[in-house]
Amino acid sequence: MNSKADSERMEKIVSLCKRRGFIFQSSEIYGGLNGAWDYGPLGVELKRNLKDYWWRAMVHERDDVVGMDGAILTHPEVLRASGHVEGFSDPMIDCRSCKAHLRFDQLIEKKGVKQCPNCGGKDLTEARQFNLMFETHVGAAADESSIAYLRPETAQSIFVQFKNILEVSRKKLPFGIAQIGKAFRNEINPRNFTFRSREFEQMELEYFCRPERGMELLEYWKEERLKFYENIGISRSKLHVLTVPDEERAFYSKGTYDIEYEFPFGRQELEGVAYRTDYDLSQHQKASGKSLEYFDEETKQKFIPHVVEPSAGVDRTVLALICEAYAEDEAPDEKGKMETRIVLRFHPRIAPIKCAVFPLLKNKEPLVAKAKEIVDLLSTHMYVFYDESGAIGRRYRRQDEIGTPFGVTVDFETLGEKDPALRDTVTLRDRDSMKQERVAIRDLPAILRERLG
Ligand code: GAP
């Protein structure tokens, strides 16, 4: 943790996520399963909006990328060829005093002596390699021959299907294959809420190219990915690009950037953008005996394409979105007295609920009927929420706290009782400025669609 204020901010965020149904501990009523999380009604909307926007930006809005959805259960030979069976491990140490299992880089050092971060114990075992992959058995026999793995990254199924997809899509280099899906890693110490989990989702693109374009495309994708984060409301000033030093990069990579975000618990990786050369395809070609070469019609050359990979975490990005959006400001209560308001300032594009619709009073049938008509009008365009219970100010606050960018209120003017010119108009409230404007009901879909982006 950075400071007391950062740590308090993080506690408030975790508590809001549970209280309002974004994220729950998995298997909570049984004491929880460490490193696994369940997304509630609002969390699942936020996550879907993020994944849909990634897919739109990375696949639909481009003519050089196609998608796929691979299996989670993975043949052991795939992960042997990729190097995961042999080398996908973290150095682990046990503390003999408190029995904690620790990643080597989590030890603290005082006066040159390594200590356990939990109990301060100095009686530590030697470091040993701990493979992070989850192993399972396929079929009835639970022996060596039936071993399969839960994939530790989505990337490998893209490499393994490279030839099939090249044939069916008839793409020419450079082109990419995108995938969003679950990945599993038996992390030694899951922590920082959802940041390091054992089950998580990735959004990965493998962008294949001629070898001489690798370094240039690495730069291109780093910039594209930075723009993406800004387009979902993450401020550029909170993003940092770390050039991974030679000695920390995977041996096959010629260049890697980590895109980091300033979480309340410190600056941490959101996404890696790596130039993986032709390592993966070469390994799979060697191990499978099947050609994974590309034939260039123009030059009549056959070669193994190189690849640049932007690989982002869905759960980490959701967490960054919530951290970025969380704010406390001041707003007047029912009596006009200023009070603290909790607000999630999500970009409208990714906000779980786009618009809330309120009848001013729930016991006035014409107000309720009109509000329900508006819900019907809007719900084919966006996710809307109807709320009639409690004072209107309280209803606004409840929506502010979950980040709903727009609120529509049906009042007596809507019914034309005071001024016939205002019949079929409503107030449209903006979450951030709290300003209200009067708009015609028939214009609502177009106005909101434009503001949602
Ligand atoms: N195919 C490349 C790859 O998997 P990585 O840096 O190991 O690279 C990519 O993972 C992204 O996946 C990370 O930047 C992060 O966003 C996400 N990720 C990795 N491990 C994670 C974990 N234990 N919990 C949550 N997200 C994780």
PDB file of N, CA, C and O and ligand atoms in Angstrom, residues 84 88 152-156 185 187 194-204 206 258-259 269-272 276 309 311-317, ligand 1:
ATOM      1  N   HIS A  84       5.568 -24.042 -21.181  1.00  0.00           N
ATOM      2  CA  HIS A  84       4.879 -23.850 -19.901  1.00  0.00           C
ATOM      3  C   HIS A  84       5.069 -25.036 -18.939  1.00  0.00           C
ATOM      4  O   HIS A  84       5.207 -24.836 -17.742  1.00  0.00           O
ATOM      5  N   PHE A  88       6.823 -22.627 -16.593  1.00  0.00           N
ATOM      6  CA  PHE A  88       5.871 -21.602 -16.152  1.00  0.00           C
ATOM      7  C   PHE A  88       5.744 -21.662 -14.631  1.00  0.00           C
ATOM      8  O   PHE A  88       4.783 -22.178 -14.062  1.00  0.00           O
ATOM      9  N   PRO A 152      -3.115 -21.527 -19.162  1.00  0.00           N
ATOM     10  CA  PRO A 152      -2.606 -20.421 -18.342  1.00  0.00           C
ATOM     11  C   PRO A 152      -2.624 -19.090 -19.101  1.00  0.00           C
ATOM     12  O   PRO A 152      -2.326 -18.049 -18.518  1.00  0.00           O
ATOM     13  N   GLU A 153      -2.921 -19.130 -20.395  1.00  0.00           N
ATOM     14  CA  GLU A 153      -3.071 -17.919 -21.221  1.00  0.00           C
ATOM     15  C   GLU A 153      -3.917 -18.335 -22.413  1.00  0.00           C
ATOM     16  O   GLU A 153      -3.938 -19.514 -22.773  1.00  0.00           O
ATOM     17  N   THR A 154      -4.616 -17.373 -23.030  1.00  0.00           N
ATOM     18  CA  THR A 154      -5.456 -17.753 -24.174  1.00  0.00           C
ATOM     19  C   THR A 154      -4.598 -17.892 -25.441  1.00  0.00           C
ATOM     20  O   THR A 154      -5.015 -18.493 -26.418  1.00  0.00           O
ATOM     21  N   ALA A 155      -3.406 -17.310 -25.407  1.00  0.00           N
ATOM     22  CA  ALA A 155      -2.572 -17.188 -26.605  1.00  0.00           C
ATOM     23  C   ALA A 155      -2.288 -18.511 -27.311  1.00  0.00           C
ATOM     24  O   ALA A 155      -2.292 -18.572 -28.549  1.00  0.00           O
ATOM     25  N   GLN A 156      -2.041 -19.579 -26.543  1.00  0.00           N
ATOM     26  CA  GLN A 156      -1.562 -20.809 -27.194  1.00  0.00           C
ATOM     27  C   GLN A 156      -2.570 -21.393 -28.169  1.00  0.00           C
ATOM     28  O   GLN A 156      -2.188 -21.942 -29.204  1.00  0.00           O
ATOM     29  N   ARG A 185      -4.229 -19.671 -13.273  1.00  0.00           N
ATOM     30  CA  ARG A 185      -2.853 -19.792 -12.746  1.00  0.00           C
ATOM     31  C   ARG A 185      -2.941 -20.017 -11.246  1.00  0.00           C
ATOM     32  O   ARG A 185      -3.624 -19.251 -10.553  1.00  0.00           O
ATOM     33  N   GLU A 187      -1.650 -19.122  -8.593  1.00  0.00           N
ATOM     34  CA  GLU A 187      -0.774 -18.098  -7.998  1.00  0.00           C
ATOM     35  C   GLU A 187      -0.448 -18.468  -6.550  1.00  0.00           C
ATOM     36  O   GLU A 187      -1.329 -18.891  -5.797  1.00  0.00           O
ATOM     37  N   THR A 194      -9.089  -8.347  -6.758  1.00  0.00           N
ATOM     38  CA  THR A 194      -9.090  -9.222  -7.941  1.00  0.00           C
ATOM     39  C   THR A 194      -7.790  -9.127  -8.736  1.00  0.00           C
ATOM     40  O   THR A 194      -7.637  -9.825  -9.743  1.00  0.00           O
ATOM     41  N   PHE A 195      -6.860  -8.278  -8.291  1.00  0.00           N
ATOM     42  CA  PHE A 195      -5.686  -7.975  -9.122  1.00  0.00           C
ATOM     43  C   PHE A 195      -4.907  -9.237  -9.489  1.00  0.00           C
ATOM     44  O   PHE A 195      -4.557  -9.449 -10.647  1.00  0.00           O
ATOM     45  N   ARG A 196      -4.589 -10.040  -8.487  1.00  0.00           N
ATOM     46  CA  ARG A 196      -3.886 -11.301  -8.784  1.00  0.00           C
ATOM     47  C   ARG A 196      -4.809 -12.445  -8.375  1.00  0.00           C
ATOM     48  O   ARG A 196      -4.963 -12.735  -7.192  1.00  0.00           O
ATOM     49  N   SER A 197      -5.452 -13.043  -9.351  1.00  0.00           N
ATOM     50  CA  SER A 197      -6.419 -14.106  -9.068  1.00  0.00           C
ATOM     51  C   SER A 197      -5.904 -15.426  -9.629  1.00  0.00           C
ATOM     52  O   SER A 197      -4.937 -15.453 -10.392  1.00  0.00           O
ATOM     53  N   ARG A 198      -6.593 -16.509  -9.246  1.00  0.00           N
ATOM     54  CA  ARG A 198      -6.198 -17.813  -9.804  1.00  0.00           C
ATOM     55  C   ARG A 198      -7.019 -18.145 -11.046  1.00  0.00           C
ATOM     56  O   ARG A 198      -6.602 -18.946 -11.859  1.00  0.00           O
ATOM     57  N   GLU A 199      -8.202 -17.539 -11.123  1.00  0.00           N
ATOM     58  CA  GLU A 199      -9.039 -17.683 -12.318  1.00  0.00           C
ATOM     59  C   GLU A 199      -9.325 -16.272 -12.801  1.00  0.00           C
ATOM     60  O   GLU A 199      -9.797 -15.443 -12.011  1.00  0.00           O
ATOM     61  N   PHE A 200      -9.029 -15.986 -14.047  1.00  0.00           N
ATOM     62  CA  PHE A 200      -9.223 -14.622 -14.561  1.00  0.00           C
ATOM     63  C   PHE A 200      -9.447 -14.680 -16.060  1.00  0.00           C
ATOM     64  O   PHE A 200      -9.363 -15.748 -16.661  1.00  0.00           O
ATOM     65  N   GLU A 201      -9.758 -13.527 -16.622  1.00  0.00           N
ATOM     66  CA  GLU A 201      -9.985 -13.496 -18.066  1.00  0.00           C
ATOM     67  C   GLU A 201      -8.935 -12.625 -18.739  1.00  0.00           C
ATOM     68  O   GLU A 201      -8.514 -11.611 -18.166  1.00  0.00           O
ATOM     69  N   GLN A 202      -8.586 -13.020 -19.950  1.00  0.00           N
ATOM     70  CA  GLN A 202      -7.635 -12.222 -20.736  1.00  0.00           C
ATOM     71  C   GLN A 202      -8.285 -11.755 -22.039  1.00  0.00           C
ATOM     72  O   GLN A 202      -9.224 -12.393 -22.532  1.00  0.00           O
ATOM     73  N   MET A 203      -7.790 -10.650 -22.567  1.00  0.00           N
ATOM     74  CA  MET A 203      -8.184 -10.184 -23.907  1.00  0.00           C
ATOM     75  C   MET A 203      -6.856 -10.115 -24.662  1.00  0.00           C
ATOM     76  O   MET A 203      -6.015  -9.261 -24.359  1.00  0.00           O
ATOM     77  N   GLU A 204      -6.662 -11.059 -25.599  1.00  0.00           N
ATOM     78  CA  GLU A 204      -5.354 -11.147 -26.251  1.00  0.00           C
ATOM     79  C   GLU A 204      -5.485 -11.043 -27.761  1.00  0.00           C
ATOM     80  O   GLU A 204      -6.423 -11.566 -28.355  1.00  0.00           O
ATOM     81  N   GLU A 206      -2.979 -11.762 -31.118  1.00  0.00           N
ATOM     82  CA  GLU A 206      -1.690 -12.171 -31.692  1.00  0.00           C
ATOM     83  C   GLU A 206      -1.680 -11.563 -33.085  1.00  0.00           C
ATOM     84  O   GLU A 206      -2.503 -11.928 -33.937  1.00  0.00           O
ATOM     85  N   ASP A 258       5.283  -3.015 -20.546  1.00  0.00           N
ATOM     86  CA  ASP A 258       4.163  -3.233 -19.624  1.00  0.00           C
ATOM     87  C   ASP A 258       3.411  -1.921 -19.530  1.00  0.00           C
ATOM     88  O   ASP A 258       4.020  -0.868 -19.274  1.00  0.00           O
ATOM     89  N   ILE A 259       2.097  -1.982 -19.747  1.00  0.00           N
ATOM     90  CA  ILE A 259       1.284  -0.786 -19.507  1.00  0.00           C
ATOM     91  C   ILE A 259       0.789  -0.906 -18.069  1.00  0.00           C
ATOM     92  O   ILE A 259       0.123  -1.885 -17.712  1.00  0.00           O
ATOM     93  N   GLU A 269       0.970  -3.725 -13.304  1.00  0.00           N
ATOM     94  CA  GLU A 269       0.721  -4.051 -14.725  1.00  0.00           C
ATOM     95  C   GLU A 269      -0.754  -4.309 -15.045  1.00  0.00           C
ATOM     96  O   GLU A 269      -1.428  -5.059 -14.359  1.00  0.00           O
ATOM     97  N   LEU A 270      -1.204  -3.634 -16.100  1.00  0.00           N
ATOM     98  CA  LEU A 270      -2.551  -3.868 -16.630  1.00  0.00           C
ATOM     99  C   LEU A 270      -2.461  -4.790 -17.839  1.00  0.00           C
ATOM    100  O   LEU A 270      -3.318  -5.616 -18.071  1.00  0.00           O
ATOM    101  N   GLU A 271      -1.426  -4.544 -18.646  1.00  0.00           N
ATOM    102  CA  GLU A 271      -1.314  -5.228 -19.934  1.00  0.00           C
ATOM    103  C   GLU A 271       0.143  -5.340 -20.335  1.00  0.00           C
ATOM    104  O   GLU A 271       0.940  -4.441 -20.058  1.00  0.00           O
ATOM    105  N   GLY A 272       0.468  -6.413 -21.027  1.00  0.00           N
ATOM    106  CA  GLY A 272       1.810  -6.540 -21.595  1.00  0.00           C
ATOM    107  C   GLY A 272       1.697  -6.449 -23.114  1.00  0.00           C
ATOM    108  O   GLY A 272       0.762  -6.996 -23.703  1.00  0.00           O
ATOM    109  N   ARG A 276       6.992 -11.242 -29.661  1.00  0.00           N
ATOM    110  CA  ARG A 276       7.380 -12.611 -29.297  1.00  0.00           C
ATOM    111  C   ARG A 276       8.169 -13.307 -30.398  1.00  0.00           C
ATOM    112  O   ARG A 276       8.378 -14.526 -30.320  1.00  0.00           O
ATOM    113  N   GLU A 309       2.162  -9.170 -29.545  1.00  0.00           N
ATOM    114  CA  GLU A 309       1.021  -9.564 -28.722  1.00  0.00           C
ATOM    115  C   GLU A 309       0.645  -8.519 -27.679  1.00  0.00           C
ATOM    116  O   GLU A 309       1.362  -8.344 -26.695  1.00  0.00           O
ATOM    117  N   SER A 311      -1.580  -8.131 -24.638  1.00  0.00           N
ATOM    118  CA  SER A 311      -2.314  -9.078 -23.795  1.00  0.00           C
ATOM    119  C   SER A 311      -2.795  -8.370 -22.531  1.00  0.00           C
ATOM    120  O   SER A 311      -2.007  -7.997 -21.665  1.00  0.00           O
ATOM    121  N   ALA A 312      -4.121  -8.191 -22.443  1.00  0.00           N
ATOM    122  CA  ALA A 312      -4.673  -7.428 -21.318  1.00  0.00           C
ATOM    123  C   ALA A 312      -5.509  -8.325 -20.415  1.00  0.00           C
ATOM    124  O   ALA A 312      -6.065  -9.323 -20.868  1.00  0.00           O
ATOM    125  N   GLY A 313      -5.614  -7.955 -19.161  1.00  0.00           N
ATOM    126  CA  GLY A 313      -6.436  -8.698 -18.208  1.00  0.00           C
ATOM    127  C   GLY A 313      -7.795  -8.010 -18.070  1.00  0.00           C
ATOM    128  O   GLY A 313      -7.860  -6.807 -17.838  1.00  0.00           O
ATOM    129  N   VAL A 314      -8.866  -8.793 -18.212  1.00  0.00           N
ATOM    130  CA  VAL A 314     -10.214  -8.222 -18.068  1.00  0.00           C
ATOM    131  C   VAL A 314     -10.430  -7.773 -16.618  1.00  0.00           C
ATOM    132  O   VAL A 314     -10.854  -6.643 -16.352  1.00  0.00           O
ATOM    133  N   ASP A 315     -10.104  -8.667 -15.693  1.00  0.00           N
ATOM    134  CA  ASP A 315     -10.393  -8.376 -14.278  1.00  0.00           C
ATOM    135  C   ASP A 315      -9.559  -7.205 -13.775  1.00  0.00           C
ATOM    136  O   ASP A 315     -10.050  -6.358 -13.026  1.00  0.00           O
ATOM    137  N   ARG A 316      -8.308  -7.150 -14.215  1.00  0.00           N
ATOM    138  CA  ARG A 316      -7.464  -6.016 -13.797  1.00  0.00           C
ATOM    139  C   ARG A 316      -7.988  -4.720 -14.381  1.00  0.00           C
ATOM    140  O   ARG A 316      -7.940  -3.676 -13.724  1.00  0.00           O
ATOM    141  N   THR A 317      -8.481  -4.774 -15.605  1.00  0.00           N
ATOM    142  CA  THR A 317      -8.989  -3.537 -16.210  1.00  0.00           C
ATOM    143  C   THR A 317     -10.287  -3.121 -15.520  1.00  0.00           C
ATOM    144  O   THR A 317     -10.507  -1.931 -15.279  1.00  0.00           O
TER     145      THR A 317
HETATM  146  N1  GAP B   1       0.014 -14.275 -23.336  1.00  0.00           N
HETATM  147  C1  GAP B   1       0.811 -13.403 -22.571  1.00  0.00           C
HETATM  148  C2  GAP B   1       0.489 -13.381 -21.163  1.00  0.00           C
HETATM  149  O1  GAP B   1      -0.322 -14.161 -20.683  1.00  0.00           O
HETATM  150  P1  GAP B   1       1.005 -12.129 -18.923  1.00  0.00           P
HETATM  151  O2  GAP B   1       1.749 -10.847 -18.726  1.00  0.00           O
HETATM  152  O3  GAP B   1       1.399 -13.307 -18.108  1.00  0.00           O
HETATM  153  O4  GAP B   1       1.155 -12.434 -20.482  1.00  0.00           O
HETATM  154  C3  GAP B   1      -1.201 -10.895 -19.520  1.00  0.00           C
HETATM  155  O5  GAP B   1      -0.546 -11.843 -18.747  1.00  0.00           O
HETATM  156  C4  GAP B   1      -2.200 -10.132 -18.688  1.00  0.00           C
HETATM  157  O6  GAP B   1      -3.088 -11.040 -18.037  1.00  0.00           O
HETATM  158  C5  GAP B   1      -1.569  -9.330 -17.541  1.00  0.00           C
HETATM  159  O7  GAP B   1      -1.095  -8.072 -17.986  1.00  0.00           O
HETATM  160  C6  GAP B   1      -2.745  -9.192 -16.599  1.00  0.00           C
HETATM  161  O8  GAP B   1      -3.591  -8.133 -16.988  1.00  0.00           O
HETATM  162  C7  GAP B   1      -3.481 -10.516 -16.787  1.00  0.00           C
HETATM  163  N2  GAP B   1      -3.102 -11.447 -15.696  1.00  0.00           N
HETATM  164  C8  GAP B   1      -2.012 -12.234 -15.641  1.00  0.00           C
HETATM  165  N3  GAP B   1      -1.992 -12.939 -14.486  1.00  0.00           N
HETATM  166  C9  GAP B   1      -3.099 -12.572 -13.803  1.00  0.00           C
HETATM  167  C10 GAP B   1      -3.641 -12.937 -12.530  1.00  0.00           C
HETATM  168  N4  GAP B   1      -3.069 -13.857 -11.749  1.00  0.00           N
HETATM  169  N5  GAP B   1      -4.792 -12.344 -12.126  1.00  0.00           N
HETATM  170  C11 GAP B   1      -5.409 -11.426 -12.915  1.00  0.00           C
HETATM  171  N6  GAP B   1      -4.941 -11.047 -14.121  1.00  0.00           N
HETATM  172  C12 GAP B   1      -3.803 -11.608 -14.568  1.00  0.00           C
END
